[in-house]
């Protein structure tokens, strides 16, 4: 297979970027998208050029590092897949493929296709944890939890923090990410105690970092590689509003 790649090249966050065209041939259909970029970089290096910078780690759809905007969609075409799970057989032979970094004020470009997603880490640090000592790992049936609650908590916990929800949102909102991180704790007994404080702190940090507001277009849910439900956003909104009434006086 052969393709024309239109790849965003940008030396650093303050430099002016532009698309650069690359022709690539002899690509196997069963190569992943990242393997194809590896082949491209090998050829660029052999020609004495600067390889394309892009993030990757596990290449198993778990870590969320491979955050690329491919043909106008985070992680490219397909449902429930990360970029590393996208295969070249999903593209038509001879096609032109446009590859960009995630575009959001809170995700500044580091170089080429790599962006700084540490804003997500700051949101987690603001409250995405249980601060009290809960003891060792209890027996499986020691704390009865309704299956519906356990299933919803697991749905929320499946979020890998890739940032696709932010990249797809017209407002660059991080509400689905924040809602997932709040819900995965709030639905379980250990996380209920700090639920309102956690929601208030994480939403405040999200706003501080420059993420936009949610306008319920559900683009985030549509592109999430782990199918995290937008219903968690509704739960976050209810918790946040309730926390305003129950907020301790300072």
PDB file of C-alpha atoms in Angstrom:
ATOM      1  CA  UNK A   1       0.000   0.000   0.000  1.00  0.00           C
ATOM      2  CA  UNK A   2       1.064   3.583  -0.540  1.00  0.00           C
ATOM      3  CA  UNK A   3      -0.146   6.846   0.956  1.00  0.00           C
ATOM      4  CA  UNK A   4       0.352  10.584   0.922  1.00  0.00           C
ATOM      5  CA  UNK A   5       0.795  11.857   4.480  1.00  0.00           C
ATOM      6  CA  UNK A   6       0.103  15.479   5.359  1.00  0.00           C
ATOM      7  CA  UNK A   7       1.818  15.784   8.740  1.00  0.00           C
ATOM      8  CA  UNK A   8       1.910  18.821  11.013  1.00  0.00           C
ATOM      9  CA  UNK A   9       5.510  19.838  11.712  1.00  0.00           C
ATOM     10  CA  UNK A  10       6.267  22.390  14.440  1.00  0.00           C
ATOM     11  CA  UNK A  11       9.676  22.835  16.058  1.00  0.00           C
ATOM     12  CA  UNK A  12       8.332  23.966  19.451  1.00  0.00           C
ATOM     13  CA  UNK A  13       5.292  25.574  21.049  1.00  0.00           C
ATOM     14  CA  UNK A  14       6.322  29.109  20.075  1.00  0.00           C
ATOM     15  CA  UNK A  15       7.334  28.288  16.486  1.00  0.00           C
ATOM     16  CA  UNK A  16       5.021  28.566  13.518  1.00  0.00           C
ATOM     17  CA  UNK A  17       3.924  25.162  12.270  1.00  0.00           C
ATOM     18  CA  UNK A  18       2.863  23.905   8.857  1.00  0.00           C
ATOM     19  CA  UNK A  19       1.798  20.736   7.081  1.00  0.00           C
ATOM     20  CA  UNK A  20       4.517  18.821   5.247  1.00  0.00           C
ATOM     21  CA  UNK A  21       3.690  16.191   2.599  1.00  0.00           C
ATOM     22  CA  UNK A  22       5.375  12.799   2.620  1.00  0.00           C
ATOM     23  CA  UNK A  23       4.963   9.972   0.117  1.00  0.00           C
ATOM     24  CA  UNK A  24       5.271   6.506   1.591  1.00  0.00           C
ATOM     25  CA  UNK A  25       5.021   3.138  -0.135  1.00  0.00           C
ATOM     26  CA  UNK A  26       5.424  -0.591   0.602  1.00  0.00           C
ATOM     27  CA  UNK A  27       3.211  -0.372   3.678  1.00  0.00           C
ATOM     28  CA  UNK A  28       1.732  -3.660   4.850  1.00  0.00           C
ATOM     29  CA  UNK A  29      -2.052  -3.610   5.460  1.00  0.00           C
ATOM     30  CA  UNK A  30      -1.605  -5.185   8.895  1.00  0.00           C
ATOM     31  CA  UNK A  31       0.761  -2.476  10.124  1.00  0.00           C
ATOM     32  CA  UNK A  32      -0.622  -0.280  12.872  1.00  0.00           C
ATOM     33  CA  UNK A  33      -0.685   3.461  12.278  1.00  0.00           C
ATOM     34  CA  UNK A  34       2.252   3.924  14.647  1.00  0.00           C
ATOM     35  CA  UNK A  35       4.259   1.233  12.903  1.00  0.00           C
ATOM     36  CA  UNK A  36       3.670   3.086   9.656  1.00  0.00           C
ATOM     37  CA  UNK A  37       5.019   6.265  11.279  1.00  0.00           C
ATOM     38  CA  UNK A  38       8.042   4.264  12.471  1.00  0.00           C
ATOM     39  CA  UNK A  39       8.724   3.260   8.864  1.00  0.00           C
ATOM     40  CA  UNK A  40       8.362   6.869   7.759  1.00  0.00           C
ATOM     41  CA  UNK A  41      10.792   8.070  10.435  1.00  0.00           C
ATOM     42  CA  UNK A  42      13.379   5.434   9.508  1.00  0.00           C
ATOM     43  CA  UNK A  43      13.316   6.685   5.933  1.00  0.00           C
ATOM     44  CA  UNK A  44      13.482  10.335   7.009  1.00  0.00           C
ATOM     45  CA  UNK A  45      16.513   9.609   9.223  1.00  0.00           C
ATOM     46  CA  UNK A  46      18.271   7.685   6.452  1.00  0.00           C
ATOM     47  CA  UNK A  47      17.808  10.739   4.230  1.00  0.00           C
ATOM     48  CA  UNK A  48      19.340  12.950   6.917  1.00  0.00           C
ATOM     49  CA  UNK A  49      16.096  14.603   7.983  1.00  0.00           C
ATOM     50  CA  UNK A  50      14.457  15.286  11.363  1.00  0.00           C
ATOM     51  CA  UNK A  51      12.039  12.480  12.337  1.00  0.00           C
ATOM     52  CA  UNK A  52       8.433  13.219  13.162  1.00  0.00           C
ATOM     53  CA  UNK A  53       7.846  13.496  16.916  1.00  0.00           C
ATOM     54  CA  UNK A  54       4.809  11.626  18.235  1.00  0.00           C
ATOM     55  CA  UNK A  55       3.798  10.115  21.580  1.00  0.00           C
ATOM     56  CA  UNK A  56       3.523   6.387  22.190  1.00  0.00           C
ATOM     57  CA  UNK A  57       4.106   3.905  24.971  1.00  0.00           C
ATOM     58  CA  UNK A  58       2.269   0.618  25.463  1.00  0.00           C
ATOM     59  CA  UNK A  59       0.886   0.302  21.907  1.00  0.00           C
ATOM     60  CA  UNK A  60      -1.845  -1.900  23.360  1.00  0.00           C
ATOM     61  CA  UNK A  61      -4.656   0.646  23.717  1.00  0.00           C
ATOM     62  CA  UNK A  62      -4.127   1.025  27.464  1.00  0.00           C
ATOM     63  CA  UNK A  63      -1.941   4.066  28.179  1.00  0.00           C
ATOM     64  CA  UNK A  64      -3.629   6.763  26.079  1.00  0.00           C
ATOM     65  CA  UNK A  65      -0.320   8.273  24.970  1.00  0.00           C
ATOM     66  CA  UNK A  66      -0.859   7.900  21.201  1.00  0.00           C
ATOM     67  CA  UNK A  67      -2.989  11.025  20.894  1.00  0.00           C
ATOM     68  CA  UNK A  68      -3.150  11.924  17.200  1.00  0.00           C
ATOM     69  CA  UNK A  69      -5.804  13.760  15.204  1.00  0.00           C
ATOM     70  CA  UNK A  70      -6.208  11.727  12.003  1.00  0.00           C
ATOM     71  CA  UNK A  71      -8.379  12.900   9.114  1.00  0.00           C
ATOM     72  CA  UNK A  72     -10.328  15.213  11.402  1.00  0.00           C
ATOM     73  CA  UNK A  73     -10.972  12.729  14.198  1.00  0.00           C
ATOM     74  CA  UNK A  74      -9.085  11.903  17.418  1.00  0.00           C
ATOM     75  CA  UNK A  75      -7.393   8.503  17.005  1.00  0.00           C
ATOM     76  CA  UNK A  76      -8.751   8.288  13.467  1.00  0.00           C
ATOM     77  CA  UNK A  77     -11.654   6.382  11.994  1.00  0.00           C
ATOM     78  CA  UNK A  78     -13.206   3.611  14.022  1.00  0.00           C
ATOM     79  CA  UNK A  79     -14.999   3.155  17.330  1.00  0.00           C
ATOM     80  CA  UNK A  80     -13.381   2.115  20.572  1.00  0.00           C
ATOM     81  CA  UNK A  81      -9.824   2.308  19.242  1.00  0.00           C
ATOM     82  CA  UNK A  82      -6.724   4.277  20.079  1.00  0.00           C
ATOM     83  CA  UNK A  83      -4.229   5.316  17.392  1.00  0.00           C
ATOM     84  CA  UNK A  84      -2.032   2.293  18.106  1.00  0.00           C
ATOM     85  CA  UNK A  85      -5.030   0.023  17.434  1.00  0.00           C
ATOM     86  CA  UNK A  86      -5.724   1.638  14.070  1.00  0.00           C
ATOM     87  CA  UNK A  87      -4.452  -0.440  11.155  1.00  0.00           C
ATOM     88  CA  UNK A  88      -3.480   0.665   7.671  1.00  0.00           C
ATOM     89  CA  UNK A  89      -6.009  -1.728   6.140  1.00  0.00           C
ATOM     90  CA  UNK A  90      -8.639   0.739   7.377  1.00  0.00           C
ATOM     91  CA  UNK A  91      -7.437   3.236   4.770  1.00  0.00           C
ATOM     92  CA  UNK A  92      -7.897   3.090   1.032  1.00  0.00           C
ATOM     93  CA  UNK A  93      -4.737   2.370  -0.926  1.00  0.00           C
ATOM     94  CA  UNK A  94      -3.394   5.633  -2.358  1.00  0.00           C
ATOM     95  CA  UNK A  95      -5.336   7.788   0.121  1.00  0.00           C
ATOM     96  CA  UNK A  96      -4.170  11.101   1.535  1.00  0.00           C
ATOM     97  CA  UNK A  97      -4.029  11.038   5.343  1.00  0.00           C
ATOM     98  CA  UNK A  98      -3.891  14.230   7.408  1.00  0.00           C
ATOM     99  CA  UNK A  99      -2.192  13.901  10.792  1.00  0.00           C
ATOM    100  CA  UNK A 100      -2.298  16.673  13.405  1.00  0.00           C
ATOM    101  CA  UNK A 101      -1.686  17.105  17.132  1.00  0.00           C
ATOM    102  CA  UNK A 102      -4.629  17.549  19.492  1.00  0.00           C
ATOM    103  CA  UNK A 103      -5.744  21.191  19.334  1.00  0.00           C
ATOM    104  CA  UNK A 104      -6.551  22.767  22.704  1.00  0.00           C
ATOM    105  CA  UNK A 105      -5.208  25.746  24.633  1.00  0.00           C
ATOM    106  CA  UNK A 106      -4.618  23.495  27.638  1.00  0.00           C
ATOM    107  CA  UNK A 107      -2.627  21.040  25.450  1.00  0.00           C
ATOM    108  CA  UNK A 108       0.233  23.173  24.043  1.00  0.00           C
ATOM    109  CA  UNK A 109       2.340  21.632  21.292  1.00  0.00           C
ATOM    110  CA  UNK A 110       5.766  20.400  22.430  1.00  0.00           C
ATOM    111  CA  UNK A 111       6.959  19.396  18.970  1.00  0.00           C
ATOM    112  CA  UNK A 112       5.238  18.166  15.813  1.00  0.00           C
ATOM    113  CA  UNK A 113       2.477  15.767  16.901  1.00  0.00           C
ATOM    114  CA  UNK A 114       3.383  15.742  20.597  1.00  0.00           C
ATOM    115  CA  UNK A 115       1.396  17.896  23.004  1.00  0.00           C
ATOM    116  CA  UNK A 116       1.738  18.575  26.726  1.00  0.00           C
ATOM    117  CA  UNK A 117      -1.197  16.831  28.428  1.00  0.00           C
ATOM    118  CA  UNK A 118       0.088  17.393  31.965  1.00  0.00           C
ATOM    119  CA  UNK A 119      -3.015  19.511  32.600  1.00  0.00           C
ATOM    120  CA  UNK A 120      -4.827  16.219  33.189  1.00  0.00           C
ATOM    121  CA  UNK A 121      -2.276  15.338  35.874  1.00  0.00           C
ATOM    122  CA  UNK A 122      -2.931  18.660  37.604  1.00  0.00           C
ATOM    123  CA  UNK A 123      -6.670  17.972  37.627  1.00  0.00           C
ATOM    124  CA  UNK A 124      -6.060  14.575  39.240  1.00  0.00           C
ATOM    125  CA  UNK A 125      -3.751  16.180  41.804  1.00  0.00           C
ATOM    126  CA  UNK A 126      -6.510  18.649  42.678  1.00  0.00           C
ATOM    127  CA  UNK A 127      -8.693  15.907  44.076  1.00  0.00           C
ATOM    128  CA  UNK A 128      -8.892  12.716  42.055  1.00  0.00           C
ATOM    129  CA  UNK A 129      -8.001  10.432  44.936  1.00  0.00           C
ATOM    130  CA  UNK A 130      -9.172   9.232  48.354  1.00  0.00           C
ATOM    131  CA  UNK A 131      -7.143  11.078  50.990  1.00  0.00           C
ATOM    132  CA  UNK A 132      -8.058   9.007  54.051  1.00  0.00           C
ATOM    133  CA  UNK A 133      -6.470   5.698  54.984  1.00  0.00           C
ATOM    134  CA  UNK A 134      -8.874   2.939  53.945  1.00  0.00           C
ATOM    135  CA  UNK A 135      -6.819  -0.007  55.149  1.00  0.00           C
ATOM    136  CA  UNK A 136      -5.638  -2.983  53.142  1.00  0.00           C
ATOM    137  CA  UNK A 137      -7.463  -4.666  50.302  1.00  0.00           C
ATOM    138  CA  UNK A 138     -10.749  -6.025  51.713  1.00  0.00           C
ATOM    139  CA  UNK A 139     -12.229  -9.376  50.828  1.00  0.00           C
ATOM    140  CA  UNK A 140     -14.343  -9.265  47.700  1.00  0.00           C
ATOM    141  CA  UNK A 141     -17.667  -9.454  49.563  1.00  0.00           C
ATOM    142  CA  UNK A 142     -16.697  -7.474  52.677  1.00  0.00           C
ATOM    143  CA  UNK A 143     -18.365  -4.291  51.414  1.00  0.00           C
ATOM    144  CA  UNK A 144     -21.547  -5.120  49.473  1.00  0.00           C
ATOM    145  CA  UNK A 145     -21.827  -2.904  46.376  1.00  0.00           C
ATOM    146  CA  UNK A 146     -24.815  -3.107  43.999  1.00  0.00           C
ATOM    147  CA  UNK A 147     -23.761  -4.537  40.639  1.00  0.00           C
ATOM    148  CA  UNK A 148     -25.190  -1.529  38.800  1.00  0.00           C
ATOM    149  CA  UNK A 149     -22.970   0.802  40.837  1.00  0.00           C
ATOM    150  CA  UNK A 150     -19.938  -1.422  40.360  1.00  0.00           C
ATOM    151  CA  UNK A 151     -20.523  -1.539  36.595  1.00  0.00           C
ATOM    152  CA  UNK A 152     -20.850   2.257  36.354  1.00  0.00           C
ATOM    153  CA  UNK A 153     -17.711   2.745  38.451  1.00  0.00           C
ATOM    154  CA  UNK A 154     -15.812   0.377  36.170  1.00  0.00           C
ATOM    155  CA  UNK A 155     -17.112   2.242  33.104  1.00  0.00           C
ATOM    156  CA  UNK A 156     -15.754   5.480  34.561  1.00  0.00           C
ATOM    157  CA  UNK A 157     -12.467   3.890  35.647  1.00  0.00           C
ATOM    158  CA  UNK A 158     -11.815   2.650  32.104  1.00  0.00           C
ATOM    159  CA  UNK A 159     -10.916   6.230  31.074  1.00  0.00           C
ATOM    160  CA  UNK A 160      -7.241   6.246  29.993  1.00  0.00           C
ATOM    161  CA  UNK A 161      -6.839  10.037  29.957  1.00  0.00           C
ATOM    162  CA  UNK A 162      -5.880  10.186  26.291  1.00  0.00           C
ATOM    163  CA  UNK A 163      -7.522  13.582  25.706  1.00  0.00           C
ATOM    164  CA  UNK A 164      -9.650  12.554  22.716  1.00  0.00           C
ATOM    165  CA  UNK A 165     -12.697  14.056  24.430  1.00  0.00           C
ATOM    166  CA  UNK A 166     -10.958  17.438  24.637  1.00  0.00           C
ATOM    167  CA  UNK A 167      -9.747  17.272  21.038  1.00  0.00           C
ATOM    168  CA  UNK A 168     -13.214  16.443  19.705  1.00  0.00           C
ATOM    169  CA  UNK A 169     -15.080  19.091  21.707  1.00  0.00           C
ATOM    170  CA  UNK A 170     -15.647  22.420  19.965  1.00  0.00           C
ATOM    171  CA  UNK A 171     -15.016  24.097  23.329  1.00  0.00           C
ATOM    172  CA  UNK A 172     -12.018  21.892  24.261  1.00  0.00           C
ATOM    173  CA  UNK A 173     -13.904  20.842  27.373  1.00  0.00           C
ATOM    174  CA  UNK A 174     -12.452  18.246  29.744  1.00  0.00           C
ATOM    175  CA  UNK A 175     -15.799  17.466  31.359  1.00  0.00           C
ATOM    176  CA  UNK A 176     -15.909  13.811  30.318  1.00  0.00           C
ATOM    177  CA  UNK A 177     -12.425  13.207  31.727  1.00  0.00           C
ATOM    178  CA  UNK A 178     -13.189  15.010  34.998  1.00  0.00           C
ATOM    179  CA  UNK A 179     -16.599  13.349  35.297  1.00  0.00           C
ATOM    180  CA  UNK A 180     -15.060   9.902  34.815  1.00  0.00           C
ATOM    181  CA  UNK A 181     -12.416  10.510  37.470  1.00  0.00           C
ATOM    182  CA  UNK A 182     -15.019  11.828  39.915  1.00  0.00           C
ATOM    183  CA  UNK A 183     -17.532   9.043  39.212  1.00  0.00           C
ATOM    184  CA  UNK A 184     -15.100   6.158  39.570  1.00  0.00           C
ATOM    185  CA  UNK A 185     -14.643   7.167  43.222  1.00  0.00           C
ATOM    186  CA  UNK A 186     -18.055   8.649  44.013  1.00  0.00           C
ATOM    187  CA  UNK A 187     -19.905   5.446  43.119  1.00  0.00           C
ATOM    188  CA  UNK A 188     -17.953   3.416  45.685  1.00  0.00           C
ATOM    189  CA  UNK A 189     -18.203   3.664  49.503  1.00  0.00           C
ATOM    190  CA  UNK A 190     -14.583   4.763  49.990  1.00  0.00           C
ATOM    191  CA  UNK A 191     -15.037   7.767  47.710  1.00  0.00           C
ATOM    192  CA  UNK A 192     -18.421   9.046  48.831  1.00  0.00           C
ATOM    193  CA  UNK A 193     -17.154  10.959  51.868  1.00  0.00           C
ATOM    194  CA  UNK A 194     -15.094  13.440  49.837  1.00  0.00           C
ATOM    195  CA  UNK A 195     -17.312  13.399  46.753  1.00  0.00           C
ATOM    196  CA  UNK A 196     -18.504  17.016  46.833  1.00  0.00           C
ATOM    197  CA  UNK A 197     -15.137  18.488  47.806  1.00  0.00           C
ATOM    198  CA  UNK A 198     -13.467  16.435  45.088  1.00  0.00           C
ATOM    199  CA  UNK A 199     -15.891  17.600  42.384  1.00  0.00           C
ATOM    200  CA  UNK A 200     -15.538  21.240  43.423  1.00  0.00           C
ATOM    201  CA  UNK A 201     -11.723  21.103  43.451  1.00  0.00           C
ATOM    202  CA  UNK A 202     -11.341  19.275  40.147  1.00  0.00           C
ATOM    203  CA  UNK A 203     -13.807  21.493  38.273  1.00  0.00           C
ATOM    204  CA  UNK A 204     -12.052  24.590  39.643  1.00  0.00           C
ATOM    205  CA  UNK A 205      -8.693  23.281  38.424  1.00  0.00           C
ATOM    206  CA  UNK A 206     -10.172  22.415  35.024  1.00  0.00           C
ATOM    207  CA  UNK A 207     -11.440  25.993  34.632  1.00  0.00           C
ATOM    208  CA  UNK A 208      -8.142  27.430  35.836  1.00  0.00           C
ATOM    209  CA  UNK A 209      -6.189  25.483  33.209  1.00  0.00           C
ATOM    210  CA  UNK A 210      -8.209  26.902  30.331  1.00  0.00           C
ATOM    211  CA  UNK A 211     -10.501  24.050  29.332  1.00  0.00           C
ATOM    212  CA  UNK A 212     -13.844  25.140  27.868  1.00  0.00           C
ATOM    213  CA  UNK A 213     -17.395  24.519  29.020  1.00  0.00           C
ATOM    214  CA  UNK A 214     -19.556  21.541  28.106  1.00  0.00           C
ATOM    215  CA  UNK A 215     -22.444  22.269  25.726  1.00  0.00           C
ATOM    216  CA  UNK A 216     -23.741  18.681  25.489  1.00  0.00           C
ATOM    217  CA  UNK A 217     -22.880  17.891  21.878  1.00  0.00           C
ATOM    218  CA  UNK A 218     -21.743  14.380  22.930  1.00  0.00           C
ATOM    219  CA  UNK A 219     -18.712  14.546  20.630  1.00  0.00           C
ATOM    220  CA  UNK A 220     -16.613  13.415  23.602  1.00  0.00           C
ATOM    221  CA  UNK A 221     -18.596  10.214  24.051  1.00  0.00           C
ATOM    222  CA  UNK A 222     -18.550   9.525  20.302  1.00  0.00           C
ATOM    223  CA  UNK A 223     -14.742   9.495  20.072  1.00  0.00           C
ATOM    224  CA  UNK A 224     -13.843   8.006  23.456  1.00  0.00           C
ATOM    225  CA  UNK A 225     -11.758   4.877  22.780  1.00  0.00           C
ATOM    226  CA  UNK A 226     -13.100   3.263  25.949  1.00  0.00           C
ATOM    227  CA  UNK A 227     -16.777   4.198  25.441  1.00  0.00           C
ATOM    228  CA  UNK A 228     -16.990   6.215  28.662  1.00  0.00           C
ATOM    229  CA  UNK A 229     -20.574   7.413  28.932  1.00  0.00           C
ATOM    230  CA  UNK A 230     -21.539  11.088  28.972  1.00  0.00           C
ATOM    231  CA  UNK A 231     -23.985  10.157  31.745  1.00  0.00           C
ATOM    232  CA  UNK A 232     -21.058  10.683  34.103  1.00  0.00           C
ATOM    233  CA  UNK A 233     -21.103  14.382  33.158  1.00  0.00           C
ATOM    234  CA  UNK A 234     -24.680  14.647  34.417  1.00  0.00           C
ATOM    235  CA  UNK A 235     -23.598  13.038  37.687  1.00  0.00           C
ATOM    236  CA  UNK A 236     -20.716  15.484  38.005  1.00  0.00           C
ATOM    237  CA  UNK A 237     -23.022  18.445  37.374  1.00  0.00           C
ATOM    238  CA  UNK A 238     -25.460  17.300  40.060  1.00  0.00           C
ATOM    239  CA  UNK A 239     -22.635  16.791  42.541  1.00  0.00           C
ATOM    240  CA  UNK A 240     -21.047  20.152  41.740  1.00  0.00           C
ATOM    241  CA  UNK A 241     -24.341  22.040  42.173  1.00  0.00           C
ATOM    242  CA  UNK A 242     -25.082  20.217  45.432  1.00  0.00           C
ATOM    243  CA  UNK A 243     -21.588  21.004  46.703  1.00  0.00           C
ATOM    244  CA  UNK A 244     -22.316  24.719  46.339  1.00  0.00           C
ATOM    245  CA  UNK A 245     -25.149  24.456  48.848  1.00  0.00           C
ATOM    246  CA  UNK A 246     -23.201  22.236  51.231  1.00  0.00           C
ATOM    247  CA  UNK A 247     -19.878  24.057  50.990  1.00  0.00           C
ATOM    248  CA  UNK A 248     -18.471  24.801  54.475  1.00  0.00           C
ATOM    249  CA  UNK A 249     -18.233  28.471  55.386  1.00  0.00           C
ATOM    250  CA  UNK A 250     -14.690  29.795  55.356  1.00  0.00           C
TER     251      UNK A 250
END
